[in-house]
Amino acid sequence: MTKPQTNPYRLPTSVTPSHYNLHIRPDLESETFTGNIDISIDATENVSEIVLNAKEIELKSARLVGGGNATEASDFTYDEELERVTIQFDGEATPGSYTLSIDFDGILNRKLAGFYISTFTDESGEERKIATTQFESTDARQAFPCFDEPAMKASFEIALTVPADLFAASNGPIISEVVSDDGSERTVKFGTTIKMSTYLVAFIVGPFEATDPVDVDGVPLRIIHPMGKGHLTSFALESGAFSLKYFTDYYGIPYPGEKLDLVAVPDFAFGAMENLGCVTFREVILLVDTERATQPELLRIADVIAHELAHMWFGDLVTMEWWNGIWLNEAFATFMAAMCTDAFNPEWRRWDQFSLERSAAFDVDSLQKTRPIEYEVKSPADADGMFDLLTYEKGGSVLRMLEQHLGPDRFRDGIRHYLKKHEYANTETSDLWDALEEVTGDPVRSTMDAWIYQRGYPLVNVKQCDGCDKTILTQNRFFYKAPEDADETVWPIPMGIRYADSDGNPGSMKMLMTEDDVEVAELASARWVNANGGSNGFYRVSYSPDLMTSLRDAMGEMEAIERYSLADDQWAAMAAGSSSAIDYLNLAEGYSGEDDLDVWTLLTRNLASLERILDDEAARSRMRSRLGTLYSAGLSRLGWDPRDGDSPRDLELRGLLCRSLGITARDEDAMARLRELHDGYLTGTTIEPNLAAASANAVAIVGSASDYEAFLGRFKDAATPQEERRYMTLLSSFPGEGEFQNTLEMCLNGEVRSQDAPYLAGGAMFNRHHGFTAWEFIKSHWDEMLEVYPDNSVVRMVSGVQALSRPEQVADIKQFFETHNVPTGQLTLEQHLERLDVNAASRQREVGPLTEWLLAD
Ligand SMILES: [Zn+2]
């Protein structure tokens, strides 16, 4: 017997696939396709009907062949809600192996999901079409009828019949190409894949070109791109080859495909997708001119390539059993990408930069509406809702904490064991902990379960005990706004503690804090104690006033990442109401000698949002002048002019400080210099890319109608995908009402691609003068946006509401969402709304005292 499925979205398990032989013929002109598929299946019970997933495809005929018999299907029944088709046969087939053959047709949609149309304008100005796929989570069923669940793994043999002049690629290498008698079509057959999940299948057809393959220890690696963009591929090739080697070595298992193509797709709903052997990307995170790109743009490309290649093993070779385990895929790829990128370019200091991602995870996880990393998933919409900060950034942070706790080599050995043990198969979260336990002997499962299945994270409070010669650590769950009922969740916290002993000698210790209250004797006479040494732990720290003072006096002995955490924890304390904006400004002004990029990134961002809440002109002007002093001090080490030997981080830091000095502090001299730099950039002068980006930012903030025209022109005729994105994004920063309105309209009239428009509209809410107009535009075009934008992007657009924290704005936004849903991101929406309340409360609490304090100074 097969145990009945309790989730209506799950397929019966009495029939399972082992191999798909798929032939698809797309018609790009009519935006449709036809296909036929032979699925090798095994039936464990008598079958008179077979249930498959299918969405927006129509079955024309089906037959079941096996045991010397062939049975035609008598009927097809579609269930649109469950995205299924039931194929009925006359009579029953006995248990055994069969081939299920189906003819079907479908549409090439424009929603960037399933099998869809993407377009671009070629060098001769002609619009060209591409047909391409994006199947994760559950859209393979839009391209062919299939058992569309990650655990129903099978091998795939794919063939495409395409117009003879178009390029075609899929997961496997090309094994044959046959041109039709009249020369108009080509049938391309691809080699059989390993056993894998349906969501990893991919095929693309269009006017693409490929680079010559680079041989990476026997694996040919290519970049596939729309025609005419070959000059933007060298960085991706270099970074791709590095990542492929790195992971082959780290995992100790050969790459599980025969070739590797990285494909740039002009319209793409996500960042990138780890289809085995045929990884697809947004153009802006694959194609780049290194001479013109900023440090974050290059880092992002290297990081995303590494993330996707990490998946070739972790995700593709070994896959989660069901979508509740998606964090296992994504958190791990996030963690591995940071490690690989750190090795690719150590000067980028990738793990320090990871602090910003950890902060983003903390931010969501400080809400009452957060969720555990692993969370029940029933429907496809639930699965799509899992691709959030808690899966990627919190998951990645928690793995980093574990890796540092176990030690990198023991952790890697555990991962190797896990992958070897489960290759070609599916796993639950506990399989990973078990494998790590088997190799290390540490109680990994009991420690990690708390971090995966409990929502939120702890705040560790540290104080010296009066008269008992001990340091007392206590933990409690951290909230921005605590619920009425006390939350008594306790975590086993892998802690790294750094301190200076009574003679000032540095020391460190590791411990697992399993109780809510712990006394540590060794630290009682320490000069200072940093209870999150190295900042690898997923917890915040609150120090008693005396310990805080000693820590601030010892800033020179802290690592950059620790100075970062101090400022980050203080900011969170302000949002929670246990500290104030005045305290934060005081702390920040102590960082005038700071030389680290990430610390400055955090400070400038937080201080800019403090400056934004001030309504009083005089107070704002005082604030700007204080920030001007702070940023000028930060910039004094670097100066305005790039120097030989500047590290990549210094180049970016200079851009950041110049931009902040201009935009936030409104330093007139800085604004004038940035304007001058940008004028030069537009007329072809070579400007250091980070400064070029900063200057464009500064011009947009105060830009005139004619500046806007220049930005629009640059967006439409950009030299690189990064420049296109930069000038597009800045269209929403202009102060003029007409310009702003035009930008909003571009979000829906097709001038901005649907892959970008939701982000442009969401970002527009941050416009200082017209943010609320952007919200009103979204509100009044809501249905249209849901129709046109990729499903996954709507909730990301809505995240822009956090820029609006006036009480009447918050009320309006909340009222709208009382009657409107975001189907694939309802929980994330609720988190945005709770965050809005936190911002509004914090504004209300802080603006008066801060204004008074600034004016009194
Ligand atoms: Zn991923």
CSV table of C-alpha atoms and ligand atoms in Angstrom, one decimal, residues 136 272-274 304 307-308 311 314 326 329-334 387 392, ligand 1:
chain,number,residue,atom,x,y,z
A,136,GLU,CA,12.1,26.7,-10.0
A,272,ALA,CA,20.3,33.4,-11.6
A,273,MET,CA,19.2,29.8,-11.7
A,274,GLU,CA,21.3,26.7,-11.1
A,304,VAL,CA,26.3,34.9,-7.9
A,307,HIS,CA,26.5,30.6,-5.6
A,308,GLU,CA,25.1,28.9,-8.7
A,311,HIS,CA,24.5,24.3,-6.3
A,314,PHE,CA,24.6,21.1,-3.2
A,326,ILE,CA,14.8,24.8,0.4
A,329,ASN,CA,20.0,24.5,-0.8
A,330,GLU,CA,20.0,28.2,-0.6
A,331,ALA,CA,21.7,28.8,2.7
A,332,PHE,CA,24.4,26.5,1.8
A,333,ALA,CA,25.0,28.1,-1.6
A,334,THR,CA,25.0,31.5,0.1
A,387,PHE,CA,13.0,32.6,-1.3
A,392,TYR,CA,19.4,32.8,2.3
B,1,ZN,ZN,20.5,29.5,-5.0
